[in-house]
């Protein structure tokens, strides 16, 4: 593999809403910027699929500004392998990149929390965000029977996406009771009126879809692929025939890079100040990696991080929007935190680590993640514990898996190039 060395004033990791907003703001200072993202097209998970699929005018405006600037280098389909001090090593299909940066803005986003239950590994069962990603990538749901289950606003968004893709949404099963949902909506009306109207709009678009509170998935079943889902609604159990089950149990920040960079973490997210600066000098963070708050939070935090990283003044209006976004993030956290009762969905024979086929019964024999990993190989598959590690945190109260470099799975040719080159010290 060939090697390329890049020197840059500002490196932005992630080309989602936070990363694009950060680049757009930083460009006003005339600095040279590199935007690095592992996806083949910009937009992150929220604006997935590239500019041809974007419906948000803000995404188009920022991307056009970035494209028209000669100060920005965009590196798509680029996976980070190692970090040390102010040097980052990444791989593309045919080359290894070494990027030396002066300042860094971390916009690494979040991933879905997937909770194990009987049948969750059957083809046709997926995360609600995964369903949205498939639709944005061009997958057809025409005529498919879809059940959306879990908790939180993502249920409505996923149901709308499925409906617009031609699916027949049979049920939206919300785990929280009506009392909690009413409290959430009342707080929205008081604090975030625009979001309250947005929620009403989603409800109206789904007015012909059954929506049930206190409704929880118990199991999925089928031969070869999903055929049926069993749910508890209040004190009753029902069964529905369906082709797709999409579950949403919230999101968790992607902390691998922040952990490697030794940024302080608190309550499962990167700790930042009012300027979005982390505990590490010359590193800022924005978007879901600082806490789950949606696109509005990502945009304003990215904007402020871009201004702060380039020593520009931060307007008071931006600070007001930032405070509103943080208030909404706190409301989400308090309204849709996972109930302890959801742990009972995972039965002894349920696979928790689907990469290495490790059941809950085998994991329950151990006291912590490290011991379970050594004995059962849990977390040693392709996902490197990102799915099962989060599940074990919830199920057993274990600490998050300890991370080490390479940050993500890397090609042997990349590792060989590192060992043979001038980057040996990053190992």
Short mmCIF file of C-alpha atoms in Angstrom, two decimals:
data_model
loop_
_atom_site.label_atom_id
_atom_site.label_comp_id
_atom_site.label_asym_id
_atom_site.label_seq_id
_atom_site.Cartn_x
_atom_site.Cartn_y
_atom_site.Cartn_z
CA UNK A 1 0.00 0.00 0.00
CA UNK A 2 1.13 3.55 -0.70
CA UNK A 3 1.53 6.08 2.11
CA UNK A 4 0.61 9.77 2.17
CA UNK A 5 1.44 12.37 4.81
CA UNK A 6 -0.85 15.37 5.42
CA UNK A 7 -0.28 18.45 7.60
CA UNK A 8 -3.37 20.44 8.51
CA UNK A 9 -4.43 23.23 10.86
CA UNK A 10 -7.85 21.79 11.69
CA UNK A 11 -8.92 18.15 11.45
CA UNK A 12 -12.63 17.35 11.72
CA UNK A 13 -13.52 13.71 12.32
CA UNK A 14 -17.04 13.01 11.07
CA UNK A 15 -18.99 14.51 8.17
CA UNK A 16 -22.43 14.44 9.78
CA UNK A 17 -24.38 17.57 10.74
CA UNK A 18 -21.94 18.47 13.54
CA UNK A 19 -18.88 18.01 11.33
CA UNK A 20 -20.35 19.98 8.43
CA UNK A 21 -21.42 22.79 10.76
CA UNK A 22 -17.96 22.89 12.32
CA UNK A 23 -16.27 23.10 8.92
CA UNK A 24 -18.69 25.78 7.71
CA UNK A 25 -17.98 27.94 10.78
CA UNK A 26 -14.22 27.37 10.73
CA UNK A 27 -13.96 28.37 7.05
CA UNK A 28 -14.75 31.95 8.05
CA UNK A 29 -11.31 32.11 9.69
CA UNK A 30 -9.51 31.03 6.51
CA UNK A 31 -7.84 27.96 8.02
CA UNK A 32 -6.94 24.79 6.14
CA UNK A 33 -9.31 21.95 7.04
CA UNK A 34 -9.41 18.19 6.55
CA UNK A 35 -12.77 16.42 7.02
CA UNK A 36 -12.37 12.69 7.55
CA UNK A 37 -15.27 10.23 7.53
CA UNK A 38 -15.56 6.45 7.26
CA UNK A 39 -18.73 6.67 5.17
CA UNK A 40 -18.51 6.95 1.37
CA UNK A 41 -20.73 10.07 1.32
CA UNK A 42 -21.20 13.02 3.68
CA UNK A 43 -24.17 13.45 6.00
CA UNK A 44 -23.55 11.00 8.83
CA UNK A 45 -26.48 8.90 10.02
CA UNK A 46 -29.00 11.74 10.16
CA UNK A 47 -28.35 12.94 6.59
CA UNK A 48 -27.31 9.57 5.26
CA UNK A 49 -27.02 8.80 1.57
CA UNK A 50 -25.24 11.87 0.20
CA UNK A 51 -26.55 15.14 -1.14
CA UNK A 52 -28.85 13.55 -3.72
CA UNK A 53 -31.00 12.24 -0.84
CA UNK A 54 -30.92 15.28 1.44
CA UNK A 55 -34.20 17.04 2.16
CA UNK A 56 -32.76 19.53 4.65
CA UNK A 57 -31.72 22.80 3.00
CA UNK A 58 -29.14 23.39 5.73
CA UNK A 59 -27.21 20.31 4.66
CA UNK A 60 -27.07 21.49 1.03
CA UNK A 61 -26.02 25.02 2.01
CA UNK A 62 -23.13 23.88 4.21
CA UNK A 63 -21.95 21.23 1.76
CA UNK A 64 -21.90 23.67 -1.15
CA UNK A 65 -19.89 26.11 0.94
CA UNK A 66 -17.41 23.36 1.78
CA UNK A 67 -17.17 22.10 -1.80
CA UNK A 68 -16.54 25.59 -3.16
CA UNK A 69 -13.62 26.22 -0.81
CA UNK A 70 -10.06 25.33 -1.76
CA UNK A 71 -9.15 25.24 1.92
CA UNK A 72 -11.04 21.98 2.60
CA UNK A 73 -9.88 18.46 1.84
CA UNK A 74 -12.62 15.85 2.21
CA UNK A 75 -11.54 12.25 2.87
CA UNK A 76 -14.51 9.84 2.57
CA UNK A 77 -14.36 6.07 3.08
CA UNK A 78 -11.42 6.57 5.44
CA UNK A 79 -11.10 4.45 8.56
CA UNK A 80 -9.01 5.50 11.55
CA UNK A 81 -6.45 2.94 12.69
CA UNK A 82 -4.35 4.66 15.36
CA UNK A 83 -3.86 7.98 17.15
CA UNK A 84 -0.99 9.39 19.12
CA UNK A 85 -0.39 12.96 20.32
CA UNK A 86 -1.37 15.10 17.32
CA UNK A 87 -0.96 12.42 14.67
CA UNK A 88 -3.64 10.20 13.22
CA UNK A 89 -3.20 7.13 11.03
CA UNK A 90 -6.02 6.06 8.73
CA UNK A 91 -6.54 3.69 5.83
CA UNK A 92 -8.30 3.92 2.50
CA UNK A 93 -8.67 1.20 -0.12
CA UNK A 94 -5.19 1.60 -1.53
CA UNK A 95 -3.20 3.79 0.82
CA UNK A 96 -2.29 4.61 4.41
CA UNK A 97 -2.71 8.23 5.49
CA UNK A 98 -0.76 9.97 8.22
CA UNK A 99 -2.41 13.23 9.28
CA UNK A 100 -0.62 15.71 11.53
CA UNK A 101 -3.07 18.21 13.01
CA UNK A 102 -2.83 21.32 15.14
CA UNK A 103 -6.46 21.32 16.32
CA UNK A 104 -9.15 18.65 16.18
CA UNK A 105 -12.94 18.62 16.36
CA UNK A 106 -14.39 15.22 17.20
CA UNK A 107 -17.83 14.60 15.67
CA UNK A 108 -17.92 10.81 15.81
CA UNK A 109 -21.67 10.55 16.41
CA UNK A 110 -23.52 7.66 18.04
CA UNK A 111 -24.79 4.16 17.37
CA UNK A 112 -27.96 2.30 18.26
CA UNK A 113 -28.44 0.41 21.48
CA UNK A 114 -29.59 -3.09 20.58
CA UNK A 115 -31.05 -5.12 23.45
CA UNK A 116 -31.09 -8.93 23.17
CA UNK A 117 -34.40 -10.79 23.25
CA UNK A 118 -35.42 -14.20 21.88
CA UNK A 119 -35.24 -14.05 18.09
CA UNK A 120 -33.39 -10.73 17.78
CA UNK A 121 -30.79 -12.33 15.48
CA UNK A 122 -33.38 -13.55 12.93
CA UNK A 123 -33.07 -11.89 9.49
CA UNK A 124 -35.69 -9.16 9.32
CA UNK A 125 -35.10 -7.95 12.89
CA UNK A 126 -33.03 -4.77 13.06
CA UNK A 127 -32.58 -1.44 14.77
CA UNK A 128 -34.95 1.39 13.87
CA UNK A 129 -31.98 3.47 12.79
CA UNK A 130 -30.79 0.53 10.71
CA UNK A 131 -34.16 0.45 8.98
CA UNK A 132 -33.83 4.13 8.13
CA UNK A 133 -30.30 3.59 6.84
CA UNK A 134 -31.47 0.74 4.59
CA UNK A 135 -34.23 2.88 3.11
CA UNK A 136 -31.84 5.78 2.50
CA UNK A 137 -29.47 3.33 0.80
CA UNK A 138 -32.24 2.31 -1.61
CA UNK A 139 -33.70 -0.83 -0.02
CA UNK A 140 -37.30 -1.52 -0.98
CA UNK A 141 -40.00 -1.98 1.65
CA UNK A 142 -42.87 -1.97 -0.81
CA UNK A 143 -45.71 -4.05 0.62
CA UNK A 144 -43.69 -5.25 3.62
CA UNK A 145 -45.46 -5.62 6.97
CA UNK A 146 -43.46 -3.64 9.52
CA UNK A 147 -43.64 -3.40 13.31
CA UNK A 148 -41.74 -0.59 15.05
CA UNK A 149 -41.02 -1.16 18.74
CA UNK A 150 -38.95 0.24 21.59
CA UNK A 151 -38.98 3.69 23.13
CA UNK A 152 -38.43 7.31 22.14
CA UNK A 153 -39.04 9.73 19.26
CA UNK A 154 -37.06 7.55 16.84
CA UNK A 155 -40.06 5.20 16.70
CA UNK A 156 -42.15 7.84 14.94
CA UNK A 157 -39.35 8.86 12.58
CA UNK A 158 -38.64 5.24 11.63
CA UNK A 159 -42.34 4.52 11.09
CA UNK A 160 -42.67 7.53 8.81
CA UNK A 161 -39.59 6.45 6.84
CA UNK A 162 -40.98 2.93 6.42
CA UNK A 163 -44.39 4.23 5.39
CA UNK A 164 -42.91 6.59 2.81
CA UNK A 165 -40.90 3.64 1.42
CA UNK A 166 -44.13 1.75 0.73
CA UNK A 167 -44.27 -0.44 3.84
CA UNK A 168 -47.46 -1.28 5.71
CA UNK A 169 -46.71 -0.26 9.29
CA UNK A 170 -48.85 -2.51 11.46
CA UNK A 171 -47.98 -1.16 14.88
CA UNK A 172 -45.82 1.34 16.77
CA UNK A 173 -45.16 -0.28 20.16
CA UNK A 174 -43.90 2.27 22.71
CA UNK A 175 -42.52 0.80 25.92
CA UNK A 176 -43.22 3.88 28.06
CA UNK A 177 -46.69 4.43 29.63
CA UNK A 178 -49.03 7.17 28.45
CA UNK A 179 -48.35 9.16 31.63
CA UNK A 180 -44.64 9.46 30.76
CA UNK A 181 -45.41 10.33 27.14
CA UNK A 182 -47.84 13.06 28.18
CA UNK A 183 -45.27 14.54 30.57
CA UNK A 184 -42.69 14.54 27.78
CA UNK A 185 -45.04 16.26 25.34
CA UNK A 186 -46.08 18.86 27.93
CA UNK A 187 -42.42 19.71 28.56
CA UNK A 188 -41.91 20.00 24.81
CA UNK A 189 -44.77 22.49 24.59
CA UNK A 190 -43.28 24.52 27.44
CA UNK A 191 -39.61 24.41 26.40
CA UNK A 192 -39.37 23.45 22.71
CA UNK A 193 -42.53 24.53 20.94
CA UNK A 194 -41.09 23.97 17.46
CA UNK A 195 -40.28 20.37 18.36
CA UNK A 196 -43.77 19.92 19.80
CA UNK A 197 -45.22 20.94 16.43
CA UNK A 198 -42.79 18.58 14.73
CA UNK A 199 -43.99 15.72 16.94
CA UNK A 200 -47.62 16.53 16.15
CA UNK A 201 -46.78 16.54 12.46
CA UNK A 202 -45.25 13.08 12.76
CA UNK A 203 -48.32 11.81 14.62
CA UNK A 204 -50.58 13.24 11.94
CA UNK A 205 -48.61 11.61 9.13
CA UNK A 206 -49.02 8.28 10.98
CA UNK A 207 -52.67 8.78 11.94
CA UNK A 208 -53.75 5.50 10.33
CA UNK A 209 -51.09 3.46 12.17
CA UNK A 210 -51.85 1.83 15.51
CA UNK A 211 -49.82 3.42 18.31
CA UNK A 212 -49.76 1.61 21.65
CA UNK A 213 -48.07 2.70 24.89
CA UNK A 214 -47.00 0.15 27.55
CA UNK A 215 -46.23 -2.18 24.64
CA UNK A 216 -43.05 -4.29 24.67
CA UNK A 217 -41.53 -6.83 22.30
CA UNK A 218 -41.14 -10.23 23.95
CA UNK A 219 -39.87 -12.42 21.11
CA UNK A 220 -39.50 -12.77 17.35
CA UNK A 221 -39.77 -16.02 15.43
CA UNK A 222 -39.64 -17.44 11.93
CA UNK A 223 -38.13 -20.05 9.64
CA UNK A 224 -35.14 -18.66 7.72
CA UNK A 225 -36.40 -15.10 8.31
CA UNK A 226 -38.84 -13.15 10.48
CA UNK A 227 -42.45 -14.26 10.30
CA UNK A 228 -43.99 -13.31 13.62
CA UNK A 229 -43.48 -11.07 16.64
CA UNK A 230 -44.93 -11.50 20.14
CA UNK A 231 -45.63 -8.41 22.27
CA UNK A 232 -47.00 -7.56 25.68
CA UNK A 233 -49.59 -4.79 25.70
CA UNK A 234 -50.48 -3.93 29.26
CA UNK A 235 -51.49 -7.25 30.81
CA UNK A 236 -52.14 -8.96 27.47
CA UNK A 237 -49.89 -10.73 25.01
CA UNK A 238 -50.51 -10.51 21.27
CA UNK A 239 -48.87 -11.99 18.19
CA UNK A 240 -48.50 -10.27 14.83
CA UNK A 241 -47.34 -11.67 11.53
CA UNK A 242 -44.75 -9.33 10.01
CA UNK A 243 -41.80 -9.15 7.64
CA UNK A 244 -39.71 -6.52 9.44
CA UNK A 245 -39.31 -5.68 13.12
CA UNK A 246 -37.38 -2.48 13.85
CA UNK A 247 -36.45 -1.83 17.49
CA UNK A 248 -35.32 1.48 18.99
CA UNK A 249 -33.91 1.56 22.51
CA UNK A 250 -31.96 4.76 22.16
CA UNK A 251 -28.46 5.69 21.08
CA UNK A 252 -25.06 5.59 22.73
CA UNK A 253 -22.15 7.91 21.83
CA UNK A 254 -19.22 6.51 19.85
CA UNK A 255 -16.47 7.02 22.43
CA UNK A 256 -13.63 4.95 20.95
CA UNK A 257 -11.72 7.94 19.60
CA UNK A 258 -12.40 10.14 22.62
CA UNK A 259 -11.16 7.38 24.92
CA UNK A 260 -8.02 6.90 22.85
CA UNK A 261 -7.35 10.65 22.89
CA UNK A 262 -7.77 10.59 26.70
CA UNK A 263 -10.70 13.03 26.69
CA UNK A 264 -12.59 13.07 29.99
CA UNK A 265 -15.89 11.19 29.88
CA UNK A 266 -18.89 11.67 32.13
CA UNK A 267 -22.14 9.69 32.19
CA UNK A 268 -21.20 7.88 29.00
CA UNK A 269 -20.41 10.94 26.89
CA UNK A 270 -17.54 13.32 26.18
CA UNK A 271 -17.25 16.11 28.72
CA UNK A 272 -17.14 19.58 27.11
CA UNK A 273 -17.32 23.18 28.27
CA UNK A 274 -19.42 26.02 26.86
CA UNK A 275 -16.99 26.35 23.91
CA UNK A 276 -17.30 22.59 23.19
CA UNK A 277 -13.69 22.08 24.28
CA UNK A 278 -12.82 18.73 25.83
CA UNK A 279 -10.47 18.17 28.76
CA UNK A 280 -7.59 17.82 26.28
CA UNK A 281 -5.97 20.94 24.89
CA UNK A 282 -6.73 21.68 21.22
CA UNK A 283 -9.50 19.08 21.02
CA UNK A 284 -13.17 20.02 20.76
CA UNK A 285 -16.21 17.72 20.46
CA UNK A 286 -19.70 18.26 19.02
CA UNK A 287 -22.88 16.35 18.28
CA UNK A 288 -24.07 13.03 19.66
CA UNK A 289 -20.65 12.15 21.05
CA UNK A 290 -21.33 14.78 23.77
CA UNK A 291 -24.80 13.37 24.50
CA UNK A 292 -27.84 12.36 22.48
CA UNK A 293 -29.79 15.44 21.37
CA UNK A 294 -30.65 15.20 17.67
CA UNK A 295 -29.79 17.27 14.63
CA UNK A 296 -30.40 20.70 16.19
CA UNK A 297 -27.90 20.01 18.95
CA UNK A 298 -25.37 18.65 16.47
CA UNK A 299 -25.64 21.74 14.27
CA UNK A 300 -25.26 24.33 17.02
CA UNK A 301 -22.50 22.45 18.82
CA UNK A 302 -20.61 21.96 15.57
CA UNK A 303 -21.00 25.65 14.76
CA UNK A 304 -19.69 26.72 18.17
CA UNK A 305 -16.82 24.21 18.05
CA UNK A 306 -15.79 25.50 14.62
CA UNK A 307 -15.79 29.08 15.87
CA UNK A 308 -13.95 28.26 19.10
CA UNK A 309 -11.29 26.12 17.42
CA UNK A 310 -10.44 29.01 15.09
CA UNK A 311 -10.52 31.73 17.79
CA UNK A 312 -13.66 33.40 16.47
CA UNK A 313 -16.20 35.13 18.68
CA UNK A 314 -19.28 33.11 19.64
CA UNK A 315 -22.50 35.17 19.32
CA UNK A 316 -24.92 35.23 22.24
CA UNK A 317 -27.67 34.01 19.91
CA UNK A 318 -25.65 30.82 19.32
CA UNK A 319 -25.28 30.35 23.06
CA UNK A 320 -29.06 30.60 23.53
CA UNK A 321 -29.64 27.92 20.90
CA UNK A 322 -26.95 25.79 22.55
CA UNK A 323 -28.71 26.02 25.92
CA UNK A 324 -32.04 25.07 24.33
CA UNK A 325 -30.42 22.06 22.64
CA UNK A 326 -28.90 20.90 25.93
CA UNK A 327 -32.29 21.26 27.65
CA UNK A 328 -33.87 19.05 24.99
CA UNK A 329 -31.10 16.46 25.38
CA UNK A 330 -31.73 16.32 29.14
CA UNK A 331 -35.47 15.95 28.52
CA UNK A 332 -34.85 13.01 26.19
CA UNK A 333 -32.60 11.33 28.72
CA UNK A 334 -35.04 11.66 31.61
CA UNK A 335 -38.14 10.75 29.56
CA UNK A 336 -36.87 7.70 27.69
CA UNK A 337 -34.26 6.07 29.90
CA UNK A 338 -34.30 2.27 29.67
CA UNK A 339 -36.52 0.52 32.21
CA UNK A 340 -34.85 -2.08 34.41
CA UNK A 341 -37.67 -4.46 33.44
CA UNK A 342 -36.29 -4.70 29.90
CA UNK A 343 -33.46 -6.87 31.26
CA UNK A 344 -36.00 -9.68 31.69
CA UNK A 345 -36.43 -9.87 27.90
CA UNK A 346 -33.05 -11.59 27.61
CA UNK A 347 -33.46 -15.30 28.43
CA UNK A 348 -30.61 -17.70 29.39
CA UNK A 349 -30.43 -19.17 25.87
CA UNK A 350 -30.61 -15.78 24.13
CA UNK A 351 -27.45 -14.88 22.20
CA UNK A 352 -25.93 -11.68 23.55
CA UNK A 353 -22.73 -11.70 21.48
CA UNK A 354 -24.01 -12.57 18.04
CA UNK A 355 -20.55 -12.43 16.44
CA UNK A 356 -19.17 -15.25 18.61
CA UNK A 357 -22.49 -16.99 19.47
CA UNK A 358 -22.24 -16.39 23.22
CA UNK A 359 -25.47 -16.83 25.19
CA UNK A 360 -26.64 -14.97 28.28
CA UNK A 361 -26.26 -18.17 30.34
CA UNK A 362 -22.54 -18.32 29.56
CA UNK A 363 -22.02 -14.63 30.30
CA UNK A 364 -23.89 -14.77 33.62
CA UNK A 365 -21.22 -17.10 34.98
CA UNK A 366 -18.72 -14.24 35.06
CA UNK A 367 -18.34 -11.12 37.19
CA UNK A 368 -17.12 -8.60 34.63
CA UNK A 369 -16.55 -7.93 30.95
CA UNK A 370 -12.84 -8.76 30.98
CA UNK A 371 -13.34 -12.22 32.48
CA UNK A 372 -16.28 -12.98 30.19
CA UNK A 373 -14.27 -11.93 27.15
CA UNK A 374 -11.27 -14.09 28.09
CA UNK A 375 -13.37 -17.21 28.68
CA UNK A 376 -16.18 -16.90 26.11
CA UNK A 377 -14.61 -14.69 23.36
CA UNK A 378 -17.53 -12.27 23.71
CA UNK A 379 -16.67 -9.00 22.01
CA UNK A 380 -13.89 -10.50 19.88
CA UNK A 381 -15.88 -10.63 16.64
CA UNK A 382 -16.23 -8.03 13.87
CA UNK A 383 -18.15 -5.52 16.04
CA UNK A 384 -15.36 -5.61 18.66
CA UNK A 385 -17.85 -5.45 21.52
CA UNK A 386 -19.67 -2.36 20.30
CA UNK A 387 -23.05 -4.14 20.31
CA UNK A 388 -22.68 -6.81 22.99
CA UNK A 389 -20.54 -4.60 25.22
CA UNK A 390 -23.28 -1.98 25.42
CA UNK A 391 -25.87 -4.71 26.02
CA UNK A 392 -23.78 -6.16 28.86
CA UNK A 393 -23.48 -2.74 30.47
CA UNK A 394 -27.28 -2.61 30.65
CA UNK A 395 -27.91 -6.27 31.45
CA UNK A 396 -25.23 -6.86 34.08
CA UNK A 397 -23.97 -3.42 35.09
CA UNK A 398 -20.50 -4.18 33.74
CA UNK A 399 -18.08 -1.40 32.85
CA UNK A 400 -17.65 -0.62 29.17
CA UNK A 401 -15.07 -2.76 27.31
CA UNK A 402 -11.57 -1.34 27.54
CA UNK A 403 -10.33 -0.14 24.17
CA UNK A 404 -6.91 -0.29 22.61
CA UNK A 405 -5.41 0.44 19.22
CA UNK A 406 -6.04 -0.27 16.37
CA UNK A 407 -9.14 1.80 17.09
CA UNK A 408 -11.15 -0.12 14.48
CA UNK A 409 -10.41 -3.39 12.66
CA UNK A 410 -7.67 -2.73 10.10
CA UNK A 411 -6.22 -4.51 7.08
CA UNK A 412 -3.08 -6.53 7.66
CA UNK A 413 -1.47 -4.57 4.81
CA UNK A 414 -2.11 -1.35 6.75
CA UNK A 415 -0.56 -2.78 9.90
CA UNK A 416 2.41 -4.02 7.87
CA UNK A 417 2.88 -0.57 6.36
CA UNK A 418 2.81 0.96 9.84
CA UNK A 419 5.33 -1.50 11.17
CA UNK A 420 7.68 -0.89 8.25
CA UNK A 421 7.29 2.88 8.09
CA UNK A 422 7.99 5.93 10.18
CA UNK A 423 4.81 5.44 12.23
CA UNK A 424 6.09 2.53 14.25
CA UNK A 425 5.65 4.56 17.42
CA UNK A 426 1.84 4.62 17.00
CA UNK A 427 1.53 0.89 17.69
#
